[in-house]
PDB file of C-alpha atoms and ligand atoms in Angstrom:
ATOM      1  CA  UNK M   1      41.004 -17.988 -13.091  1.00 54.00           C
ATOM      2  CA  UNK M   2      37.902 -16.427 -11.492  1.00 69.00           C
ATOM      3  CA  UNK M   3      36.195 -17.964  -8.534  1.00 85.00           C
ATOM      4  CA  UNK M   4      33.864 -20.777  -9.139  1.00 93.00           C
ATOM      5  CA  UNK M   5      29.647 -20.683  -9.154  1.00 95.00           C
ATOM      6  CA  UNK M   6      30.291 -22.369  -5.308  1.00 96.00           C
ATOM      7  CA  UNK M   7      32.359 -19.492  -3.981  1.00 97.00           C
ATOM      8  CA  UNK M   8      29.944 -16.702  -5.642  1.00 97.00           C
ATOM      9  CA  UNK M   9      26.776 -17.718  -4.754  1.00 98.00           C
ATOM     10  CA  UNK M  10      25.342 -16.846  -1.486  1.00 98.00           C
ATOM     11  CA  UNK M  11      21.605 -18.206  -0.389  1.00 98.00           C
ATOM     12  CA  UNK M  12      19.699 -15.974   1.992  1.00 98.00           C
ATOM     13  CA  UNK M  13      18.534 -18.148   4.802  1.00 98.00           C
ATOM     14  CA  UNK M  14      15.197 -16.381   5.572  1.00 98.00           C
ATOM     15  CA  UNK M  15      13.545 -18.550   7.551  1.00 97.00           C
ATOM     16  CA  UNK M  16      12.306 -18.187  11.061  1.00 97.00           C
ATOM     17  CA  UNK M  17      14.223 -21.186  12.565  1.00 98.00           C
ATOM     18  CA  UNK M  18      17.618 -23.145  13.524  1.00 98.00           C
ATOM     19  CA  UNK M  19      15.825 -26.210  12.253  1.00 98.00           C
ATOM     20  CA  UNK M  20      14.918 -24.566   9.195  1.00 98.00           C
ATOM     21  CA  UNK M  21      18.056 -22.886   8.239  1.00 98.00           C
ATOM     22  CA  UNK M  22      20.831 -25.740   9.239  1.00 98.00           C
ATOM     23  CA  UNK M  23      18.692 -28.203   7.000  1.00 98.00           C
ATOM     24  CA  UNK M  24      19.188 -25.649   3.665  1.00 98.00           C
ATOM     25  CA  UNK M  25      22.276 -24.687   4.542  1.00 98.00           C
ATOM     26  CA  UNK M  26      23.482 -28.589   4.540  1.00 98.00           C
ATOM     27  CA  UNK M  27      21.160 -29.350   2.161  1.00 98.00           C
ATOM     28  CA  UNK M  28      22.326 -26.528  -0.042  1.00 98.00           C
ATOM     29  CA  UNK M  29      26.073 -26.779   0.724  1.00 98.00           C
ATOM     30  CA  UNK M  30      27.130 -28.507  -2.544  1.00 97.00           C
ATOM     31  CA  UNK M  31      25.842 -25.687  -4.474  1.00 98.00           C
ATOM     32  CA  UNK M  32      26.705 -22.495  -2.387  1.00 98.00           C
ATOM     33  CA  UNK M  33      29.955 -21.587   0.008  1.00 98.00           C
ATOM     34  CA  UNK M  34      28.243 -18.875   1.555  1.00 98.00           C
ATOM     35  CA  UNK M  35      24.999 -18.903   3.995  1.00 98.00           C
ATOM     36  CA  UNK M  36      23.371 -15.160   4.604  1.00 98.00           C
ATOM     37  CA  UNK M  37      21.851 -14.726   8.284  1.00 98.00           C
ATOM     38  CA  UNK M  38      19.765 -12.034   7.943  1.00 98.00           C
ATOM     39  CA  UNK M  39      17.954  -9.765  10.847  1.00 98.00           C
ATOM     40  CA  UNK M  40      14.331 -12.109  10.892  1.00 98.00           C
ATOM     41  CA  UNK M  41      16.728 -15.774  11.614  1.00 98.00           C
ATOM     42  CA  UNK M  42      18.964 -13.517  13.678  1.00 98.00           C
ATOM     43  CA  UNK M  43      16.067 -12.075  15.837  1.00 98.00           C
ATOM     44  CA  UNK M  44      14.856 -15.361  16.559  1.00 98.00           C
ATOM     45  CA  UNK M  45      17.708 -17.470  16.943  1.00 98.00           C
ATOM     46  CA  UNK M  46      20.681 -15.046  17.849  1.00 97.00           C
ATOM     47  CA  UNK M  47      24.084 -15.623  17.820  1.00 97.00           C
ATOM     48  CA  UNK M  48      24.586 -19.331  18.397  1.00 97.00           C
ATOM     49  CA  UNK M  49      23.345 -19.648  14.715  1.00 98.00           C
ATOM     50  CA  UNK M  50      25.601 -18.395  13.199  1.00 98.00           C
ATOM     51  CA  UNK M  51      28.225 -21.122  14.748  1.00 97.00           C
ATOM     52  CA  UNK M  52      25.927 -23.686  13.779  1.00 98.00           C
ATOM     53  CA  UNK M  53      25.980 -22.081  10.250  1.00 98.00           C
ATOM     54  CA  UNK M  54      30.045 -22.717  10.214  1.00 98.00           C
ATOM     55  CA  UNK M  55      29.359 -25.832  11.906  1.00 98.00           C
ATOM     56  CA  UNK M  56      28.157 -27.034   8.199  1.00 98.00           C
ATOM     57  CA  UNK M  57      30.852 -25.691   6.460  1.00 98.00           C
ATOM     58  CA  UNK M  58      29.483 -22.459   5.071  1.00 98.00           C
ATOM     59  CA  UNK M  59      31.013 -19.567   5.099  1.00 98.00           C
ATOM     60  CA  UNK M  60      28.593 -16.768   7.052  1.00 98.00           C
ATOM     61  CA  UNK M  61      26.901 -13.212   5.268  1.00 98.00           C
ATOM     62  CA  UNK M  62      25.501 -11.493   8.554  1.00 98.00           C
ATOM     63  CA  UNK M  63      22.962  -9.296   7.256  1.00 98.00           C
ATOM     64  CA  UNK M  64      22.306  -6.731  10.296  1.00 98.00           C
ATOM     65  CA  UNK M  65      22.260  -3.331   7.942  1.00 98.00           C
ATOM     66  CA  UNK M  66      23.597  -1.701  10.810  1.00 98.00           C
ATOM     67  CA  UNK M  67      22.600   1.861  11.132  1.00 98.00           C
ATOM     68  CA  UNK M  68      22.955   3.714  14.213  1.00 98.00           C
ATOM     69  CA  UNK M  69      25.035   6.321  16.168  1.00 98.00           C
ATOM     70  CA  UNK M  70      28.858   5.699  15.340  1.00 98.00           C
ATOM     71  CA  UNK M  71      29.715   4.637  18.805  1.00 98.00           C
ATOM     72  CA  UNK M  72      26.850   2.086  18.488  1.00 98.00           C
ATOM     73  CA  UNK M  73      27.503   0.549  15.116  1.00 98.00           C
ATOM     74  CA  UNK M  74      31.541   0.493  16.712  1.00 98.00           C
ATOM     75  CA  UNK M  75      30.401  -1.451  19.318  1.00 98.00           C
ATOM     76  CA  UNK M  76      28.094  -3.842  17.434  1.00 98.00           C
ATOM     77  CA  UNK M  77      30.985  -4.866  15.171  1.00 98.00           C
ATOM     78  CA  UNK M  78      33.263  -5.435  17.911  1.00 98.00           C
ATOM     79  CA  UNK M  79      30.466  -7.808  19.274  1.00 97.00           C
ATOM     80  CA  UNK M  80      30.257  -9.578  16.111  1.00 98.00           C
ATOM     81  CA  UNK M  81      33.869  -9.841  15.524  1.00 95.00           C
ATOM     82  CA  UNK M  82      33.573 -12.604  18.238  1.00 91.00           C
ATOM     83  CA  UNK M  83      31.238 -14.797  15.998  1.00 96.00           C
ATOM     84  CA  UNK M  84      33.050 -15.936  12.736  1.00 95.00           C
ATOM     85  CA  UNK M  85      31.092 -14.342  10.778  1.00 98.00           C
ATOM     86  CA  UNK M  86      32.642 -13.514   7.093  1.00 98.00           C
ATOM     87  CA  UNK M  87      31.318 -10.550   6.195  1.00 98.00           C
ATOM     88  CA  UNK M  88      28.515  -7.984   7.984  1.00 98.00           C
ATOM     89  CA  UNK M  89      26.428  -5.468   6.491  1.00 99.00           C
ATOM     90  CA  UNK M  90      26.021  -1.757   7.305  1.00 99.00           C
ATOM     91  CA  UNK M  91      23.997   0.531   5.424  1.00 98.00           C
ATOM     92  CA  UNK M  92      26.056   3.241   4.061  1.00 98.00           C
ATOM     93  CA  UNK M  93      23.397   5.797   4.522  1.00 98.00           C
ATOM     94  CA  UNK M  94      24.567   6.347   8.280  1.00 98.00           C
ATOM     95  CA  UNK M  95      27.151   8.659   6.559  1.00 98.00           C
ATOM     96  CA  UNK M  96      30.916   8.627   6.552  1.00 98.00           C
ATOM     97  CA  UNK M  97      31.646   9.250  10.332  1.00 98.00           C
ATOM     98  CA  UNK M  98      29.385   6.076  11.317  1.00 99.00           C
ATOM     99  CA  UNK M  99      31.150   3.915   8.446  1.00 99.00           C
ATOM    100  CA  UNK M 100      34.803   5.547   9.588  1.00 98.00           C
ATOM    101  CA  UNK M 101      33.435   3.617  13.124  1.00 98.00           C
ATOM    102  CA  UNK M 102      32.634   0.800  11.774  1.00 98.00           C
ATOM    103  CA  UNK M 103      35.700   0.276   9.827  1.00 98.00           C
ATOM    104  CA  UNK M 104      38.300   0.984  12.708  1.00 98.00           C
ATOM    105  CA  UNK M 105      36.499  -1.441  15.009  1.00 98.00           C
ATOM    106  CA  UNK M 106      36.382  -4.290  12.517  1.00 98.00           C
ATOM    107  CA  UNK M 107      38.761  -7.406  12.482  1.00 98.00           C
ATOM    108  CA  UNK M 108      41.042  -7.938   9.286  1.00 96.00           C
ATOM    109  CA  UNK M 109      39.188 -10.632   8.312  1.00 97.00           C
ATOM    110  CA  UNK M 110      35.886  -9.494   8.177  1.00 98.00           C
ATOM    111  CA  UNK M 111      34.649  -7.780   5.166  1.00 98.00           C
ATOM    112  CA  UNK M 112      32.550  -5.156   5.958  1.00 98.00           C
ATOM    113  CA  UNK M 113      30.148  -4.878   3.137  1.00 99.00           C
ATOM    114  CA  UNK M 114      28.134  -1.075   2.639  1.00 98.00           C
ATOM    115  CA  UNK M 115      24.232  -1.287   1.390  1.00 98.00           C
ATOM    116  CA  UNK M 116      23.886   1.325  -0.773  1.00 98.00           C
ATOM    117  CA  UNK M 117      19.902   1.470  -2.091  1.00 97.00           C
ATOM    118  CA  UNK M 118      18.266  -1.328  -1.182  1.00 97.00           C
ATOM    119  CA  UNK M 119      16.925  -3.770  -4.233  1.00 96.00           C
ATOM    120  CA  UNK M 120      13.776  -3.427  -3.386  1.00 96.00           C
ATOM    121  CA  UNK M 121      13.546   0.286  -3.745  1.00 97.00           C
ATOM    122  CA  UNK M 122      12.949   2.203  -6.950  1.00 96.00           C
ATOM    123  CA  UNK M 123      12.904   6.017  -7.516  1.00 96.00           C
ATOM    124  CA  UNK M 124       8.920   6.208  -6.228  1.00 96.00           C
ATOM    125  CA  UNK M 125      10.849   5.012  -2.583  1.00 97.00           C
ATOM    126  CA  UNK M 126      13.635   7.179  -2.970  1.00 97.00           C
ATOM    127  CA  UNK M 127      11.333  10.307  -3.861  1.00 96.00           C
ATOM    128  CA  UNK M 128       8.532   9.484  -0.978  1.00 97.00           C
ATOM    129  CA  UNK M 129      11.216   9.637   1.947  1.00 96.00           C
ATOM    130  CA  UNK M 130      12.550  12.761   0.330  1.00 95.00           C
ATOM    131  CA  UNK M 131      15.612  11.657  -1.824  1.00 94.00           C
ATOM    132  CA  UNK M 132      15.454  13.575  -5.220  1.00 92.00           C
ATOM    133  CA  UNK M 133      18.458  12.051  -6.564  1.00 91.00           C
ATOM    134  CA  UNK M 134      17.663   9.150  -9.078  1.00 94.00           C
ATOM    135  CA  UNK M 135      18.619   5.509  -7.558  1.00 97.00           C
ATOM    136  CA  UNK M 136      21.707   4.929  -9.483  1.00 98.00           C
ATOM    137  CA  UNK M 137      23.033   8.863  -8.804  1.00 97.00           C
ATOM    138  CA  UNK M 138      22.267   7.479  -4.758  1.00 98.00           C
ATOM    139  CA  UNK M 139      23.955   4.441  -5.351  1.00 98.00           C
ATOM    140  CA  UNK M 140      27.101   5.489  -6.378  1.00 98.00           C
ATOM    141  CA  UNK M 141      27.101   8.723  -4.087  1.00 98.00           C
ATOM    142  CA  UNK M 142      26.867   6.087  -1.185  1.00 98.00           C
ATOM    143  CA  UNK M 143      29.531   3.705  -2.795  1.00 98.00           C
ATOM    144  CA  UNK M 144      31.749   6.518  -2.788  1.00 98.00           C
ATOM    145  CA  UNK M 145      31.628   7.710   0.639  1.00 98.00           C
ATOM    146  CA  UNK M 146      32.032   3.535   1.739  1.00 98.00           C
ATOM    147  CA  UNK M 147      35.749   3.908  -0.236  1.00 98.00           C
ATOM    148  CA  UNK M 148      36.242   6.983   1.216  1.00 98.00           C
ATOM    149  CA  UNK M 149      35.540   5.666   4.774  1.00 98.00           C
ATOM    150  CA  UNK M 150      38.021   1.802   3.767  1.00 98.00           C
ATOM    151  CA  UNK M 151      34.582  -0.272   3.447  1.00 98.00           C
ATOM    152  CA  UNK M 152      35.411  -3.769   2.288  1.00 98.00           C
ATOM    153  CA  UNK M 153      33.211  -4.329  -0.327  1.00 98.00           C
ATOM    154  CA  UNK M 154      29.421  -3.083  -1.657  1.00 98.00           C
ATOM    155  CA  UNK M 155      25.651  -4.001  -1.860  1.00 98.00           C
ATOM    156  CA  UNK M 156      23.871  -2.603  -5.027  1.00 98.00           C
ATOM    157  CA  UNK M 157      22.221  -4.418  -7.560  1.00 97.00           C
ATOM    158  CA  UNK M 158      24.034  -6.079 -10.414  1.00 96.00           C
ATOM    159  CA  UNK M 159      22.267  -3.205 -12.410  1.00 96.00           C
ATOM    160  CA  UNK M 160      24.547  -0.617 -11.214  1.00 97.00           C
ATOM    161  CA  UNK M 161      27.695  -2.746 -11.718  1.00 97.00           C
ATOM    162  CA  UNK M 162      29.165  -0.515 -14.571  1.00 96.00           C
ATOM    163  CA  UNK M 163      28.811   3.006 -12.707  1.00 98.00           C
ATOM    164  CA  UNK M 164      30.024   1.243  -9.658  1.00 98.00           C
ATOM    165  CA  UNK M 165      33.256   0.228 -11.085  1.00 97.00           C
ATOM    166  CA  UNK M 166      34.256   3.507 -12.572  1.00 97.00           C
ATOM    167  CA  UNK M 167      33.159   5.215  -9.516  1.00 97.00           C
ATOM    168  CA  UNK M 168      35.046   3.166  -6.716  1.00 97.00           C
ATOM    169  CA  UNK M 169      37.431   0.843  -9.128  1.00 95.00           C
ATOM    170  CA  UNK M 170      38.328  -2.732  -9.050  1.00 95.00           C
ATOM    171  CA  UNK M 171      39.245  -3.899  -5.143  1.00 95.00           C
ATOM    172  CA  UNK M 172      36.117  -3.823  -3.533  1.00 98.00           C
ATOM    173  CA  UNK M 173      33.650  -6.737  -3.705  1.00 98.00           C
ATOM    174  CA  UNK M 174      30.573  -6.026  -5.442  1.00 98.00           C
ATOM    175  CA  UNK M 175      27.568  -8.092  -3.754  1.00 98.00           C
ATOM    176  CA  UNK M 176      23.905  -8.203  -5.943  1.00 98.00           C
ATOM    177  CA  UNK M 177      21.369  -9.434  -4.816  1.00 98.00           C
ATOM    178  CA  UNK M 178      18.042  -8.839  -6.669  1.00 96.00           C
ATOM    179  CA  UNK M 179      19.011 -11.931  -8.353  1.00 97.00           C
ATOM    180  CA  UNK M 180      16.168 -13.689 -10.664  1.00 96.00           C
ATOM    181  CA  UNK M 181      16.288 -16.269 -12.935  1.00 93.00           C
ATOM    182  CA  UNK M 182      14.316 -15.377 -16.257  1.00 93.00           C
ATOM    183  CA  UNK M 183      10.621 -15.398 -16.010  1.00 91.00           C
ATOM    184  CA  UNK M 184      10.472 -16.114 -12.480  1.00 91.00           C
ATOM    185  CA  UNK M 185       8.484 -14.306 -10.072  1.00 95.00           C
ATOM    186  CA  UNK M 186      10.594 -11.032  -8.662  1.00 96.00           C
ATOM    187  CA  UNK M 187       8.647 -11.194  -5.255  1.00 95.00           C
ATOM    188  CA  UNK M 188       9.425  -7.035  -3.847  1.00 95.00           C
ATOM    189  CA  UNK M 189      12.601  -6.631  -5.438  1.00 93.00           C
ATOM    190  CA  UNK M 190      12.346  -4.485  -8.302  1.00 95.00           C
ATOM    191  CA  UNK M 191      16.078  -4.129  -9.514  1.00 95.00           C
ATOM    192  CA  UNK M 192      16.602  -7.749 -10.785  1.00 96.00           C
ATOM    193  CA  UNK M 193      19.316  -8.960 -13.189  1.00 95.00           C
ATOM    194  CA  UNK M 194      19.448 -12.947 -14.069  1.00 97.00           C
ATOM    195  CA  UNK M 195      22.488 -14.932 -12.568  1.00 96.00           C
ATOM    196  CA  UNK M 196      23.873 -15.392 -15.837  1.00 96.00           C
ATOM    197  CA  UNK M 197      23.434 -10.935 -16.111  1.00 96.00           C
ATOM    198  CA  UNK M 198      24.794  -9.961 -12.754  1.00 97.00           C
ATOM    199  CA  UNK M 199      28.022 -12.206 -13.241  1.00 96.00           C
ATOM    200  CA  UNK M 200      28.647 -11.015 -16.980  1.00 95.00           C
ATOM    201  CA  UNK M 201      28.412  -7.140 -15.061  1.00 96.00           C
ATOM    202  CA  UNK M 202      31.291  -8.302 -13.509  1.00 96.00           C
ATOM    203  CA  UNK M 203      29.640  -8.969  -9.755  1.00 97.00           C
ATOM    204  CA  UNK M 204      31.871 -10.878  -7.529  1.00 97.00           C
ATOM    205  CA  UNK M 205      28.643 -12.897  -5.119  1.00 98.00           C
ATOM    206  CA  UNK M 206      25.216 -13.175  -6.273  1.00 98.00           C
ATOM    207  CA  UNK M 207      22.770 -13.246  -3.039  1.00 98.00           C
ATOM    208  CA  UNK M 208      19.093 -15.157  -3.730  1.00 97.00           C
ATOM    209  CA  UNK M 209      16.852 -16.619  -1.324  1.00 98.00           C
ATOM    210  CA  UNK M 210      13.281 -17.233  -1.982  1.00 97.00           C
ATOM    211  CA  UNK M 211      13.878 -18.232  -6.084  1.00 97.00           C
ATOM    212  CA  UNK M 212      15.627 -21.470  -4.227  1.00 97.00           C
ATOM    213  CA  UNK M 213      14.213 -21.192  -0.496  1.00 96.00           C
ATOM    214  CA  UNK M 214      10.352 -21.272  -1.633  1.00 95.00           C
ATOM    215  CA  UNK M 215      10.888 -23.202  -4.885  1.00 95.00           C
ATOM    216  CA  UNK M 216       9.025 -26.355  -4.522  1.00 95.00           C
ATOM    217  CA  UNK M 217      12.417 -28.488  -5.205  1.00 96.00           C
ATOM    218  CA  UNK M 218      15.369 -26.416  -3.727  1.00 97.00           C
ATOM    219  CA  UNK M 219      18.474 -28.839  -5.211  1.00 98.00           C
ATOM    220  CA  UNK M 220      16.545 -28.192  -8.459  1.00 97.00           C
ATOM    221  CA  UNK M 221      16.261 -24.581  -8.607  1.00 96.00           C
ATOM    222  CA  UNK M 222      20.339 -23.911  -7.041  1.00 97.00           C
ATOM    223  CA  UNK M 223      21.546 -26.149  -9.662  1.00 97.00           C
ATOM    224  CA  UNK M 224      19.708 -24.099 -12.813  1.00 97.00           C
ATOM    225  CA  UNK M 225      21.182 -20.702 -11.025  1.00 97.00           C
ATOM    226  CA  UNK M 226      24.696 -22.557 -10.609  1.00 97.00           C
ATOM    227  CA  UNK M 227      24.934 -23.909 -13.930  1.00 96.00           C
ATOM    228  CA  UNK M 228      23.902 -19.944 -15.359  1.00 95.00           C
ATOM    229  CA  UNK M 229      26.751 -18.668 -13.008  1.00 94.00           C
ATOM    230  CA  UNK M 230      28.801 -21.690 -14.300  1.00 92.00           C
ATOM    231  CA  UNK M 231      28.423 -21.162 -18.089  1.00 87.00           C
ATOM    232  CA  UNK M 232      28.593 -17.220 -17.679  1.00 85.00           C
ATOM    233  CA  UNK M 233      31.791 -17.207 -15.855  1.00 71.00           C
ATOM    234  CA  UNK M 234      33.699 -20.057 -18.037  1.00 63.00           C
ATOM    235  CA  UNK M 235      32.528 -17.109 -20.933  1.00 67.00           C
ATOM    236  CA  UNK M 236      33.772 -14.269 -18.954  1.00 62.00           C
ATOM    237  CA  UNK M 237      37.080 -16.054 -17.804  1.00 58.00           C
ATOM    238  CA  UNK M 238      38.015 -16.699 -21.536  1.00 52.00           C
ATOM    239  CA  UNK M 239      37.643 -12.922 -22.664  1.00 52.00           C
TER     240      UNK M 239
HETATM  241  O1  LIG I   1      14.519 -13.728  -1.518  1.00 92.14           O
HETATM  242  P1  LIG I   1      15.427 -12.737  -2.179  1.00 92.14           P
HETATM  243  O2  LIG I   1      16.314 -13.331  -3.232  1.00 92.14           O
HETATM  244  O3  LIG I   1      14.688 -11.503  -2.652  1.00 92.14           O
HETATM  245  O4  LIG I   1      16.406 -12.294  -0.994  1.00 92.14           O
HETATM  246  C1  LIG I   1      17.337 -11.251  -1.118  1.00 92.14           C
HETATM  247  C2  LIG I   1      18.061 -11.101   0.183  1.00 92.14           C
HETATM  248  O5  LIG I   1      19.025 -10.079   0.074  1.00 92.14           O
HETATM  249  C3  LIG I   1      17.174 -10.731   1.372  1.00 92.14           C
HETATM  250  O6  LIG I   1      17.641 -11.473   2.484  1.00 92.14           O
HETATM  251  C4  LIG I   1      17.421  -9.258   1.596  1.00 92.14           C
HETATM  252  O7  LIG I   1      17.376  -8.909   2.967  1.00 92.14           O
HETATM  253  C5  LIG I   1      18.837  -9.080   1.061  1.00 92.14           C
HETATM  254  N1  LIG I   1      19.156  -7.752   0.525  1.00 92.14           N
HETATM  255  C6  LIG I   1      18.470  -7.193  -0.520  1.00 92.14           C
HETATM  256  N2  LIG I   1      18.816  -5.938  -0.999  1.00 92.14           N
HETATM  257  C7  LIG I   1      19.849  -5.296  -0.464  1.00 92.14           C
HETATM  258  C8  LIG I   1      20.574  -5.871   0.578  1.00 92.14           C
HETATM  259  C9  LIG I   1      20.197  -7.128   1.040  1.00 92.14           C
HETATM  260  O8  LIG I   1      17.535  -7.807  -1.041  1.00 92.14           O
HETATM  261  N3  LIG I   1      20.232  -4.138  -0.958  1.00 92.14           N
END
């Protein structure tokens, strides 16, 4: 039995306030078991949030990207190994002896997750900072030195899912975001995949923000991308 729509979808709370974030996550809580704190709510409301976050029930994404020295991405995790947060972010483009850090200083239960290329980067971005590999070649190249190094789980988009899964195999968590219903507008990301796409890739959370966040009816817009996950995963789970 594979998780339910609930326990896969995670919203990206991008929003500049407490205020602002508390009232989607509770308003969003029937739809999605995981709340993302990324570094703009984080900035401005620091690490009291993300208590308030579990105060609704939701389990917490901290979204730091964390890329520094190894001793200071060590340190950082031990700091946020003190605020029940579920998973943090790193980007794995520190290089294995800053992930290695990472990894050693982090609690059991929290799943350190490695950004590979972000999803709103496209071979143009990779070529202009000097990166003549082509994304997906990146992608996995980075994904591989995370299961070298005992990362928990990675951030690609749902795109790369196939390559991903040969490369670094079945236990770690794949996380997409990139995630865009059909039509809708794709905002800077530019490696999208629909909900109904990314789970059928075999992606085990699906992370959107603004397609619910700035929709003009929030309920309306998680409930279309639940019932996608919901109909693609009741497929997948009878293959
Ligand atoms: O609004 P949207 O659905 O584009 O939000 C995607 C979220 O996922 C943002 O909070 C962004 O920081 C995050 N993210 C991403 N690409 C990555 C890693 C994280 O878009 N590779």
């Amino acid at each position: 039995m594979k998780a339910s729509a609930r326990d896969r979808l995670i919203i990206a709370l991008d929003v500049g306030t407490r205020a602002e974030a508390i009232s989607l996550a509770l308003t969003l809580a029937p739809f999605a078991g995981w709340m993302k704190i990324g570094l703009q709510l984080f900035t401005a409301e620091g690490p009291d949030l993300v208590r308030a976050i579990r105060e609704t029930g939701a389990n917490v994404f901290l979204d730091l990207k964390l890329y520094d020295i190894p001793n200071t991405v060590a340190r950082t995790v031990e700091s946020v190994a003190g605020l029940d947060a579920q998973m943090l972010s790193l980007h794995l483009s520190g290089g294995g002896e800053m992930v290695r850090a990472a990894v050693a200083a982090a609690p059991e239960d929290l799943l350190l997750l490695g950004v590979t290329v972000l999803t709103s980067a496209n071979s143009e971005t990779l070529r202009e900072v000097g990166m003549l590999e082509d994304v997906l070649r990146q992608v996995v190249r980075l994904a591989e030195i995370g299961a070298d190094c005992g990362i928990g789980g990675i951030v690609a988009s749902a795109r790369e899912i196939a390559a991903l899964r040969k490369a670094v195999g079945e236990s770690l968590k794949l996380v997409t975001p990139g995630i865009r219903l059909r039509g809708s507008e794709e905002h800077d990301q530019k490696r999208i995949m629909t909900p109904a796409e990314a789970i059928a890739a075999g992606a085990d959370y699906l992370v959107t923000g603004r397609p619910i966040t700035a929709a003009p009816d929030p309920i309306i817009a998680a409930r279309k991308i639940v019932e996608e996950i919901e109909t693609c995963v009741f497929r997948t789970d009878r293959d």
